[in-house]
Coordinates of C-alpha atoms in Angstrom, one line a residue:
Chain A
X28 CA 0.0 0.0 0.0
X29 CA 1.3 3.4 -0.9
X30 CA 0.9 6.6 1.1
X31 CA -1.2 8.2 -1.6
X32 CA -4.6 7.3 -0.3
X33 CA -7.9 8.9 -1.2
X34 CA -11.3 8.4 0.4
X35 CA -14.4 8.4 -1.8
X36 CA -17.5 8.9 0.3
X37 CA -21.0 7.7 -0.8
X38 CA -19.8 5.9 -3.9
X39 CA -22.2 3.5 -5.6
X40 CA -21.8 -0.3 -6.0
X41 CA -23.1 -1.5 -9.3
X42 CA -22.8 -5.2 -8.7
X43 CA -26.5 -6.0 -8.2
X44 CA -29.8 -4.3 -8.5
X45 CA -29.7 -2.9 -4.9
X46 CA -27.2 -0.3 -6.3
X47 CA -26.1 0.6 -2.7
X48 CA -25.0 4.3 -2.7
X49 CA -23.4 4.4 0.7
X50 CA -20.0 2.9 -0.1
X51 CA -17.0 4.5 1.5
X52 CA -14.0 3.6 -0.6
X53 CA -10.4 3.7 0.3
X54 CA -8.4 4.2 -2.9
X55 CA -4.6 3.6 -3.3
X56 CA -4.1 6.2 -6.0
X57 CA -0.5 5.1 -6.9
X58 CA -1.4 1.4 -7.1
X59 CA -4.7 2.2 -8.9
X60 CA -6.7 0.0 -6.6
X61 CA -9.6 0.2 -4.2
X62 CA -8.2 -1.4 -1.0
X63 CA -11.3 -1.1 1.2
X64 CA -15.0 -0.7 0.6
X65 CA -16.8 0.1 3.9
X66 CA -20.5 -0.8 4.0
X67 CA -20.2 -3.2 1.0
X68 CA -21.6 -6.7 1.2
X69 CA -19.5 -9.7 0.3
X70 CA -20.3 -9.3 -3.4
X71 CA -19.6 -5.5 -3.3
X72 CA -16.3 -6.0 -1.7
X73 CA -15.3 -8.5 -4.4
X74 CA -16.6 -6.1 -7.1
X75 CA -14.5 -3.2 -5.8
X76 CA -11.4 -5.3 -5.1
X77 CA -11.3 -7.0 -8.5
X78 CA -12.2 -4.1 -10.8
X79 CA -9.9 -1.3 -11.5
X80 CA -6.9 -1.4 -13.8
X81 CA -6.8 -4.3 -16.3
X82 CA -3.6 -5.2 -18.2
X83 CA -5.2 -5.8 -21.6
X84 CA -5.0 -4.2 -25.0
X85 CA -7.7 -1.5 -25.5
X86 CA -8.9 -3.3 -28.6
X87 CA -8.5 -6.6 -30.4
X88 CA -9.4 -7.6 -33.9
X89 CA -9.4 -11.3 -34.5
X90 CA -7.6 -11.8 -31.3
X91 CA -4.7 -9.4 -32.3
X92 CA -4.0 -6.1 -30.7
X93 CA -5.4 -3.2 -32.7
X94 CA -5.8 0.5 -32.4
X95 CA -9.0 2.0 -31.2
X96 CA -9.5 3.6 -34.6
X97 CA -9.1 0.4 -36.5
X98 CA -11.4 -1.5 -34.1
X99 CA -14.1 1.1 -34.4
X100 CA -13.8 1.0 -38.2
X101 CA -14.0 -2.8 -38.2
X102 CA -17.1 -2.7 -35.9
X103 CA -18.8 -0.1 -38.1
X104 CA -18.2 -2.2 -41.2
X105 CA -19.6 -5.3 -39.5
X106 CA -22.8 -3.5 -38.5
X107 CA -23.3 -1.7 -41.8
X108 CA -22.9 -4.9 -43.8
X109 CA -25.1 -7.1 -41.7
X110 CA -28.7 -7.8 -42.7
X111 CA -29.9 -8.7 -39.3
X112 CA -27.6 -7.1 -36.7
X113 CA -28.4 -7.5 -33.1
X114 CA -27.3 -5.5 -30.1
X115 CA -27.5 -7.2 -26.7
X116 CA -26.5 -6.7 -23.1
X117 CA -26.6 -3.2 -21.6
X118 CA -27.3 -4.2 -18.0
X119 CA -23.8 -3.4 -16.7
X120 CA -23.3 0.0 -18.1
X121 CA -24.6 3.5 -17.6
X122 CA -27.9 4.9 -18.8
X123 CA -25.9 7.3 -20.9
X124 CA -24.3 4.4 -22.8
X125 CA -27.6 2.6 -23.1
X126 CA -29.1 5.6 -24.8
X127 CA -26.4 5.7 -27.4
X128 CA -26.8 2.0 -28.0
X129 CA -30.6 2.5 -28.7
X130 CA -29.6 5.2 -31.2
X131 CA -27.3 2.9 -33.0
X132 CA -29.9 0.1 -33.2
X133 CA -32.3 2.6 -34.7
X134 CA -29.7 3.9 -37.2
X135 CA -28.8 0.4 -38.5
X136 CA -32.3 -1.0 -38.5
X137 CA -31.2 -3.6 -36.0
X138 CA -32.6 -5.5 -33.1
X139 CA -32.0 -4.3 -29.6
X140 CA -32.4 -6.6 -26.6
X141 CA -31.0 -6.5 -23.0
X142 CA -30.2 -9.1 -20.4
X143 CA -33.7 -8.5 -19.1
X144 CA -34.9 -11.0 -21.7
X145 CA -33.1 -13.8 -19.7
X146 CA -33.8 -12.3 -16.3
X147 CA -37.2 -10.7 -15.6
X148 CA -38.3 -10.5 -19.3
X149 CA -41.2 -12.7 -18.5
X150 CA -42.2 -10.3 -15.7
X151 CA -42.0 -7.5 -18.3
X152 CA -44.5 -9.4 -20.4
X153 CA -46.7 -9.9 -17.3
X154 CA -46.6 -6.2 -16.5
X155 CA -48.3 -5.5 -19.8
X156 CA -51.0 -8.1 -19.2
X157 CA -51.6 -7.6 -15.5
X158 CA -50.1 -4.3 -14.4
X159 CA -48.0 -3.7 -11.3
X160 CA -48.9 -2.6 -7.8
X161 CA -45.5 -1.2 -6.9
X162 CA -43.4 0.9 -4.5
X163 CA -39.9 2.1 -3.9
X164 CA -37.6 0.1 -1.6
X165 CA -37.7 3.1 0.8
X166 CA -41.5 2.7 1.1
X167 CA -41.0 -1.0 2.0
X168 CA -38.4 -0.1 4.6
X169 CA -40.7 2.5 6.3
X170 CA -44.0 0.7 6.0
X171 CA -44.0 -3.0 5.1
X172 CA -44.8 -5.3 8.0
X173 CA -45.1 -8.5 5.9
X174 CA -42.5 -9.3 3.3
X175 CA -42.9 -12.5 1.1
X176 CA -39.8 -13.5 -0.8
X177 CA -40.7 -15.9 -3.6
X178 CA -38.3 -17.8 -5.8
X179 CA -35.3 -15.8 -4.9
X180 CA -32.3 -16.0 -2.6
X181 CA -31.3 -12.5 -1.6
X182 CA -28.8 -13.7 1.0
X183 CA -26.6 -14.7 -1.9
X184 CA -27.7 -12.5 -4.7
X185 CA -28.7 -9.2 -3.0
X186 CA -27.3 -9.4 0.5
X187 CA -28.1 -5.9 1.6
X188 CA -31.7 -6.1 0.5
X189 CA -32.4 -7.6 3.9
X190 CA -30.4 -5.1 6.0
X191 CA -31.2 -1.8 4.1
X192 CA -34.8 -2.3 3.1
X193 CA -36.7 -5.3 4.0
X194 CA -35.8 -7.3 7.1
X195 CA -33.6 -5.9 9.9
X196 CA -33.8 -2.1 9.2
X197 CA -36.0 0.2 11.2
X198 CA -38.5 2.4 9.4
X199 CA -40.8 5.2 10.1
X200 CA -43.7 2.9 10.8
X201 CA -41.6 -0.1 11.6
X202 CA -39.8 1.3 14.7
X203 CA -38.5 -2.0 16.0
X204 CA -37.2 -3.3 12.7
X205 CA -37.1 -7.0 12.5
X206 CA -39.5 -7.5 15.5
X207 CA -42.2 -5.5 13.6
X208 CA -42.0 -7.6 10.4
X209 CA -43.1 -11.0 9.4
X210 CA -40.8 -12.5 6.8
X211 CA -41.9 -15.4 4.6
X212 CA -39.7 -17.3 2.1
X213 CA -41.2 -19.4 -0.6
X214 CA -38.8 -21.5 -2.7
X215 CA -38.1 -25.0 -4.1
X216 CA -35.1 -25.4 -1.9
X217 CA -33.9 -24.2 1.5
X218 CA -31.5 -21.6 0.6
X219 CA -29.2 -19.5 2.8
X220 CA -32.0 -17.0 2.9
X221 CA -34.2 -19.4 4.8
X222 CA -32.8 -18.6 8.3
X223 CA -33.9 -15.0 7.9
X224 CA -37.6 -16.1 7.5
X225 CA -40.2 -16.6 10.1
X226 CA -42.0 -19.0 7.8
X227 CA -40.3 -21.1 5.1
X228 CA -42.6 -22.7 2.5
X229 CA -41.1 -25.3 0.3
X230 CA -42.8 -25.8 -3.1
X231 CA -42.3 -28.7 -5.4
X232 CA -40.3 -27.6 -8.5
X233 CA -42.4 -26.3 -11.3
X234 CA -45.5 -25.8 -9.1
X235 CA -45.3 -22.1 -8.2
X236 CA -48.1 -21.2 -10.5
X237 CA -50.5 -23.6 -8.8
X238 CA -49.6 -22.3 -5.4
X239 CA -50.0 -18.7 -6.4
X240 CA -53.4 -19.5 -8.0
X241 CA -54.5 -21.3 -4.9
X242 CA -53.6 -18.3 -2.8
X243 CA -55.6 -16.1 -5.1
X244 CA -58.6 -18.3 -4.6
X245 CA -58.1 -18.4 -0.8
X246 CA -57.8 -14.6 -0.6
X247 CA -61.1 -14.3 -2.4
X248 CA -62.7 -16.8 0.0
X249 CA -63.0 -19.7 -2.4
X250 CA -62.5 -23.4 -1.3
X251 CA -59.4 -25.3 -2.2
X252 CA -59.2 -29.0 -2.2
X253 CA -56.7 -30.5 0.3
X254 CA -55.2 -32.4 -2.6
X255 CA -53.3 -29.2 -3.4
X256 CA -50.6 -30.6 -1.1
X257 CA -50.0 -33.6 -3.4
X258 CA -49.7 -31.3 -6.3
X259 CA -47.6 -28.6 -4.8
X260 CA -46.0 -30.0 -1.7
X261 CA -47.6 -27.3 0.4
X262 CA -50.3 -28.2 2.9
X263 CA -53.7 -26.4 2.5
X264 CA -53.4 -25.2 6.2
X265 CA -50.1 -23.5 5.3
X266 CA -51.6 -21.7 2.4
X267 CA -54.7 -20.7 4.4
X268 CA -52.3 -19.3 7.1
X269 CA -50.4 -17.3 4.5
X270 CA -53.5 -16.0 2.8
X271 CA -54.8 -14.9 6.2
X272 CA -51.5 -13.1 7.0
X273 CA -51.5 -11.4 3.7
X274 CA -55.0 -10.1 4.1
X275 CA -54.5 -8.9 7.6
X276 CA -51.2 -7.2 7.4
X277 CA -50.9 -3.4 7.3
X278 CA -48.6 -3.2 4.3
X279 CA -47.4 -6.3 2.4
X280 CA -44.9 -6.9 -0.3
X281 CA -44.2 -9.9 -2.6
X282 CA -40.6 -9.7 -3.8
X283 CA -40.0 -12.3 -6.5
X284 CA -37.0 -13.7 -8.2
X285 CA -36.0 -15.7 -11.2
X286 CA -37.4 -18.8 -9.5
X287 CA -40.6 -17.7 -11.1
X288 CA -39.4 -16.4 -14.5
X289 CA -36.9 -19.1 -15.4
X290 CA -39.0 -22.1 -14.8
X291 CA -42.2 -23.7 -16.1
X292 CA -44.8 -21.0 -16.4
X293 CA -42.4 -18.1 -16.9
X294 CA -44.6 -15.0 -17.5
X295 CA -47.7 -16.8 -16.2
X296 CA -45.9 -17.2 -12.9
X297 CA -45.0 -13.5 -12.8
X298 CA -48.6 -12.6 -13.9
X299 CA -50.0 -14.8 -11.1
X300 CA -47.9 -13.1 -8.4
X301 CA -48.7 -9.6 -9.7
X302 CA -52.4 -10.5 -9.9
X303 CA -52.2 -11.8 -6.3
X304 CA -50.9 -8.4 -5.1
X305 CA -53.7 -6.7 -7.0
X306 CA -56.3 -9.0 -5.4
X307 CA -54.9 -8.2 -1.9
X308 CA -55.5 -4.5 -2.4
X309 CA -59.2 -5.2 -1.8
X310 CA -58.2 -5.9 1.8
X311 CA -55.0 -4.0 2.6
X312 CA -52.1 -2.3 0.8
X313 CA -50.0 -4.8 -1.1
X314 CA -47.2 -4.5 -3.7
X315 CA -45.3 -7.0 -5.9
X316 CA -41.8 -6.3 -7.2
X317 CA -39.3 -8.3 -9.2
X318 CA -35.9 -8.4 -7.5
X319 CA -33.6 -7.3 -10.3
X320 CA -30.1 -8.7 -10.8
X321 CA -27.4 -6.8 -12.6
X322 CA -26.4 -3.3 -11.5
X323 CA -28.3 -1.3 -14.1
X324 CA -30.6 -3.8 -15.7
X325 CA -33.5 -1.6 -14.4
X326 CA -31.9 1.3 -16.2
X327 CA -31.8 -0.6 -19.4
X328 CA -35.6 -1.2 -19.1
X329 CA -36.1 2.5 -18.4
X330 CA -33.9 3.8 -21.2
X331 CA -35.1 1.4 -23.8
X332 CA -38.7 2.1 -22.7
X333 CA -38.5 5.9 -22.9
X334 CA -36.7 5.8 -26.2
X335 CA -38.7 3.1 -28.0
X336 CA -41.9 2.5 -25.9
X337 CA -40.8 -1.0 -25.1
X338 CA -38.5 -2.4 -22.5
X339 CA -36.5 -5.1 -24.5
X340 CA -36.8 -7.2 -27.6
X341 CA -37.1 -4.2 -29.9
X342 CA -36.7 -4.4 -33.7
X343 CA -36.1 -1.4 -35.9
X344 CA -36.1 -3.1 -39.3
X345 CA -39.2 -1.4 -40.5
X346 CA -37.9 2.0 -39.5
X347 CA -40.0 2.2 -36.3
X348 CA -39.7 0.1 -33.1
X349 CA -41.6 -3.1 -32.8
X350 CA -41.7 -5.3 -29.6
X351 CA -42.0 -9.0 -29.7
X352 CA -40.4 -11.3 -27.1
X353 CA -39.7 -14.7 -28.7
X354 CA -39.2 -13.1 -32.1
X355 CA -36.7 -10.3 -31.2
X356 CA -35.2 -11.7 -28.0
X357 CA -31.5 -12.6 -28.4
X358 CA -31.6 -16.3 -27.5
X359 CA -34.2 -16.7 -30.3
X360 CA -32.6 -14.5 -33.0
X361 CA -29.3 -16.4 -32.4
X362 CA -30.6 -19.9 -32.0
X363 CA -32.8 -19.6 -35.1
X364 CA -29.7 -18.4 -37.1
X365 CA -31.3 -15.1 -38.0
X366 CA -28.7 -12.8 -36.5
X367 CA -25.8 -12.3 -38.8
X368 CA -23.8 -9.9 -36.6
X369 CA -23.9 -9.1 -32.9
X370 CA -22.7 -6.3 -30.7
X371 CA -22.6 -7.4 -27.1
X372 CA -22.3 -4.6 -24.6
X373 CA -21.3 -5.4 -21.0
X374 CA -22.7 -8.9 -21.0
X375 CA -21.3 -12.4 -21.5
X376 CA -24.0 -14.5 -23.3
X377 CA -21.4 -17.1 -24.4
X378 CA -21.1 -18.2 -20.8
X379 CA -24.8 -18.5 -20.0
X380 CA -26.9 -18.9 -23.2
X381 CA -28.1 -22.2 -24.5
X382 CA -25.6 -23.9 -26.8
X383 CA -27.5 -23.3 -30.0
X384 CA -27.2 -19.6 -29.4
X385 CA -23.6 -19.8 -28.5
X386 CA -22.9 -21.9 -31.6
X387 CA -24.5 -19.1 -33.8
X388 CA -22.2 -16.5 -32.1
X389 CA -19.2 -18.6 -33.2
X390 CA -20.4 -18.4 -36.8
X391 CA -21.0 -14.6 -37.1
X392 CA -18.9 -11.5 -36.5
X393 CA -19.3 -10.4 -32.9
X394 CA -18.3 -7.1 -31.3
X395 CA -17.8 -7.0 -27.6
X396 CA -17.4 -4.2 -25.1
X397 CA -16.4 -5.5 -21.7
X398 CA -14.0 -4.4 -18.9
X399 CA -12.8 -8.0 -18.6
X400 CA -12.0 -11.0 -20.8
X401 CA -15.1 -13.1 -21.1
X402 CA -16.3 -16.2 -22.9
X403 CA -17.9 -13.8 -25.4
X404 CA -14.8 -11.7 -25.9
X405 CA -12.9 -14.8 -26.7
X406 CA -15.1 -15.6 -29.7
X407 CA -15.4 -12.0 -30.8
X408 CA -14.1 -10.5 -34.0
X409 CA -13.7 -7.1 -32.3
X410 CA -13.2 -6.8 -28.6
X411 CA -13.0 -3.5 -26.8
X412 CA -11.7 -3.2 -23.2
X413 CA -13.8 -0.7 -21.4
X414 CA -13.6 1.2 -18.2
X415 CA -15.9 -0.1 -15.4
X416 CA -19.0 1.8 -14.6
X417 CA -19.3 3.1 -11.1
X418 CA -15.6 2.5 -10.5
X419 CA -14.0 4.4 -13.4
X420 CA -17.0 5.9 -15.1
X421 CA -19.5 8.5 -13.9
X422 CA -23.2 8.5 -15.0
X423 CA -26.6 7.3 -13.9
X424 CA -27.9 3.9 -13.0
X425 CA -31.4 2.8 -11.8
X426 CA -31.9 0.9 -8.6
X427 CA -34.3 -2.1 -8.9
X428 CA -37.2 0.1 -7.8
X429 CA -36.7 2.5 -10.7
X430 CA -34.9 5.1 -8.6
X431 CA -32.1 6.8 -10.5
X432 CA -28.7 6.9 -8.7
X433 CA -25.7 9.0 -9.6
X434 CA -22.3 7.2 -9.8
X435 CA -19.2 8.6 -8.1
X436 CA -16.2 6.9 -9.7
X437 CA -13.1 6.3 -7.6
X438 CA -10.4 5.6 -10.2
X439 CA -9.3 6.8 -13.6
X440 CA -9.0 4.2 -16.3
X441 CA -6.7 4.1 -19.3
X442 CA -9.7 2.6 -21.2
X443 CA -12.6 4.5 -22.8
X444 CA -16.1 4.1 -21.4
X445 CA -18.8 2.1 -23.2
X446 CA -20.5 5.5 -24.0
X447 CA -17.3 6.9 -25.5
X448 CA -16.8 3.9 -27.8
X449 CA -20.5 3.8 -28.8
X450 CA -20.5 7.5 -29.6
X451 CA -17.5 7.1 -31.9
X452 CA -19.1 4.1 -33.5
X453 CA -22.4 6.0 -34.0
X454 CA -20.5 8.8 -35.7
X455 CA -18.8 6.4 -38.1
X456 CA -22.0 4.6 -38.8
X457 CA -23.7 7.9 -39.6
X458 CA -20.9 8.6 -42.1
X459 CA -21.2 5.2 -43.7
X460 CA -25.0 5.2 -43.9
X461 CA -25.7 8.8 -44.4
X462 CA -28.2 8.8 -41.5
X463 CA -30.8 6.3 -40.3
X464 CA -31.5 3.3 -42.6
X465 CA -35.1 3.4 -43.8
X466 CA -36.8 0.2 -45.1
X467 CA -37.2 1.3 -48.7
X468 CA -33.6 2.4 -49.0
X469 CA -32.0 -0.6 -47.2
X470 CA -29.1 -2.0 -49.1
X471 CA -30.2 -5.6 -49.0
X472 CA -32.6 -7.0 -51.7
X473 CA -36.3 -7.0 -51.0
X474 CA -37.9 -10.5 -51.4
X475 CA -40.0 -10.8 -54.5
X476 CA -43.2 -11.5 -52.6
X477 CA -42.8 -8.2 -50.7
X478 CA -41.7 -6.1 -53.7
Chain B
X8 CA -25.7 -46.3 -12.8
X9 CA -27.9 -43.3 -13.7
X10 CA -31.2 -41.8 -12.6
X11 CA -33.2 -38.6 -13.4
X12 CA -33.1 -35.7 -11.0
X13 CA -34.2 -32.0 -11.1
X14 CA -31.4 -29.5 -11.6
X15 CA -31.8 -25.9 -10.3
X16 CA -29.4 -23.3 -11.6
X17 CA -29.0 -20.1 -9.6
X18 CA -26.5 -17.7 -8.2
X19 CA -24.3 -18.2 -5.2
X20 CA -22.1 -16.0 -3.1
X21 CA -19.0 -17.8 -4.3
X22 CA -20.0 -17.6 -7.9
X23 CA -20.6 -13.9 -7.5
X24 CA -17.3 -13.1 -5.8
X25 CA -15.3 -15.3 -8.1
X26 CA -16.7 -13.9 -11.3
X27 CA -15.5 -10.5 -10.3
X28 CA -12.0 -11.9 -10.3
X29 CA -12.5 -13.4 -13.7
X30 CA -14.4 -16.2 -15.4
X31 CA -11.2 -18.0 -16.2
X32 CA -9.9 -18.0 -12.7
X33 CA -9.6 -21.3 -10.7
X34 CA -12.2 -20.3 -8.2
X35 CA -14.9 -19.5 -10.8
X36 CA -14.1 -22.6 -12.8
X37 CA -14.4 -24.7 -9.6
X38 CA -17.6 -23.2 -8.3
X39 CA -19.4 -23.3 -11.7
X40 CA -18.4 -27.0 -12.3
X41 CA -19.7 -28.3 -8.9
X42 CA -23.2 -29.7 -8.5
X43 CA -24.7 -29.9 -5.1
X44 CA -26.7 -33.1 -4.4
X45 CA -28.7 -34.5 -1.5
X46 CA -26.5 -36.5 0.7
X47 CA -28.8 -39.6 0.7
X48 CA -28.9 -39.5 -3.1
X49 CA -25.1 -39.4 -3.2
X50 CA -24.8 -42.3 -0.8
X51 CA -27.3 -44.4 -2.8
X52 CA -25.3 -43.7 -6.0
X53 CA -22.0 -44.5 -4.3
X54 CA -20.8 -41.0 -4.7
X55 CA -18.4 -39.1 -2.4
X56 CA -17.6 -35.4 -2.5
X57 CA -15.5 -34.5 -5.5
X58 CA -16.6 -37.5 -7.5
X59 CA -17.5 -36.8 -11.1
X60 CA -21.0 -37.2 -12.6
X61 CA -22.2 -36.7 -16.1
X62 CA -25.4 -34.6 -16.4
X63 CA -27.4 -35.1 -19.6
X64 CA -30.5 -33.4 -21.0
X65 CA -32.0 -33.8 -24.5
X66 CA -30.0 -30.6 -25.3
X67 CA -26.5 -31.6 -24.2
X68 CA -24.3 -33.0 -21.5
X69 CA -21.6 -31.9 -19.2
X70 CA -19.3 -33.4 -16.5
X71 CA -19.1 -31.8 -13.1
X72 CA -18.0 -32.7 -9.6
X73 CA -20.5 -33.3 -6.9
X74 CA -20.8 -32.0 -3.4
X75 CA -23.2 -33.2 -0.7
X76 CA -25.9 -31.2 1.0
X77 CA -27.9 -32.2 4.0
X78 CA -31.5 -33.3 3.4
X79 CA -32.8 -30.3 5.3
X80 CA -31.1 -28.0 2.8
X81 CA -31.6 -29.8 -0.5
X82 CA -34.4 -32.3 -0.9
X83 CA -33.8 -35.8 -2.4
X84 CA -34.0 -35.7 -6.2
X85 CA -33.0 -32.1 -6.4
X86 CA -29.6 -30.7 -7.4
X87 CA -28.2 -27.2 -7.4
X88 CA -25.5 -25.7 -9.7
X89 CA -24.2 -22.1 -9.9
X90 CA -24.9 -20.6 -13.3
X91 CA -22.0 -20.9 -15.8
X92 CA -20.8 -22.7 -18.9
X93 CA -21.6 -26.1 -17.5
X94 CA -25.2 -25.2 -16.7
X95 CA -25.7 -23.6 -20.1
X96 CA -24.7 -26.8 -21.8
X97 CA -27.9 -28.4 -20.5
X98 CA -30.3 -25.7 -21.5
X99 CA -32.6 -25.8 -24.6
X100 CA -33.0 -22.7 -26.8
X101 CA -36.8 -23.0 -27.1
X102 CA -38.2 -19.9 -25.2
X103 CA -41.8 -20.7 -26.0
X104 CA -42.2 -17.2 -27.5
X105 CA -41.0 -15.5 -24.3
X106 CA -37.3 -14.9 -24.9
X107 CA -36.5 -16.9 -21.8
X108 CA -34.9 -20.3 -22.2
X109 CA -35.9 -22.8 -19.5
X110 CA -33.0 -22.4 -17.0
X111 CA -34.3 -23.8 -13.8
X112 CA -35.9 -27.1 -12.7
X113 CA -34.4 -29.1 -15.6
X114 CA -34.9 -32.8 -15.8
X115 CA -31.4 -34.1 -15.9
X116 CA -30.0 -37.6 -16.1
X117 CA -27.3 -38.2 -13.6
X118 CA -24.6 -40.7 -14.5
X119 CA -21.8 -41.7 -12.1
X120 CA -18.3 -41.4 -13.7
X121 CA -14.8 -42.1 -12.6
X122 CA -13.4 -39.2 -14.7
X123 CA -12.6 -35.6 -13.7
X124 CA -14.7 -32.7 -15.1
X125 CA -13.5 -31.1 -18.2
X126 CA -13.1 -27.3 -18.0
X127 CA -15.5 -25.5 -20.4
X128 CA -13.9 -22.6 -22.1
X129 CA -11.2 -22.5 -19.4

């Protein structure tokens, strides 16, 4: 450790959707490292410890070191010459960079999708069908006396969600903190979050929808057959008890994770839990909120929504935005072999997508922007090393409850930000295309049937 | 010897901290190539901690090491793996028009192997 130490107060951690903005960072300026992150959870400490100064080329083309200018030119040529270019990722970068990415997708007539599609995308679909009774996390902290976590494990994915907002913290109308709250955990396995809960309800895998629908019925006073236990693994008495607690609490919240969206039922599960919250508002105040994962995935939803009208899975090929999950979502466009070029921004789909989608990425030119080497950067034609948002890069991110938070970077980076690269790329694309592509002037041939 | 179990992929603390260090680091490779199994299931299959199993779905297969969990933490017939290259090998690409591939509660055939796991992309 050098003597050149700087303290950054109230910095923001961008590891998860909690986006905790009370980090006190101790920075070794000479060694270009964050050596201490007070108030950070185990994930935040690792985030600050491991991100800072990378020893990698700023750009690679075909795995070989290249200048930034050459890499931007190569990336621009890839996007201009593609018939079905896709842009994907965006959950681990600033809103400012996300906005430029939307502009590029619009300009090239491409398809824009974010990691939301493999996260709470199904919940986004359900919002449109069912609506959302929602709140901020601050409101939960100050008012909620019953919190039901469903299909999530915050102890490992969002550790400070418990201490800052939902379990142990004291609030305006929750003066004794933990004592004044009832905590319920519903999941298919007993996770490390279970010890936090007053009540743990274990559901058979793939039976969440049935449990949620039974609760809806019970809340409305309908009869449920005791055979529900054989179907779901949950006794009728347990469901009746939970329904009673939900109806009689002062302010309740259902916080749900990807245990609902990534399993059988997908958006029907999310719709069921959102509908349950709506039903409960006939008796008390109740909200339902998805617990969001990556640091600024909520920002991606917001930016893409206010720019296009839709949160993800947006296609610009007709010159205006169209939304259709399943058609314009990235797993689908890749696995069906439709995408013929991809720009991946701050995401690593080659490490977590189905194999058919990964195989397609190996066949097409891929552009990657990422602070670290990743599975996707290894297969990319063009790879940019970028500065890390929140640590090196200022800007705006959205907390999981749609509250915008300002970043206070701690270290300078030798690498450009995502936004800087995307702005340069957009400028070059504008030069090559002469402005936005429009359908009747697109360079590729129009099929005879449509001509 | 093989049998069908339900595999749940999810995050874990170790996966989260090790991915910050890098996805090609030893810790991330280790945590993402370890499947947690019910201890009674492991005993029945003759498995000890660190033994290799092949996991197979209609979409693909992968070889991982197994680690036991008590029955109160992980019910019989259910397995847990941290997201990563190994879990993605078992996922199908059909999103049923939602954009979301089925990533949790996969029916997986478990086969006991003497071999060590192969690193994926490592």
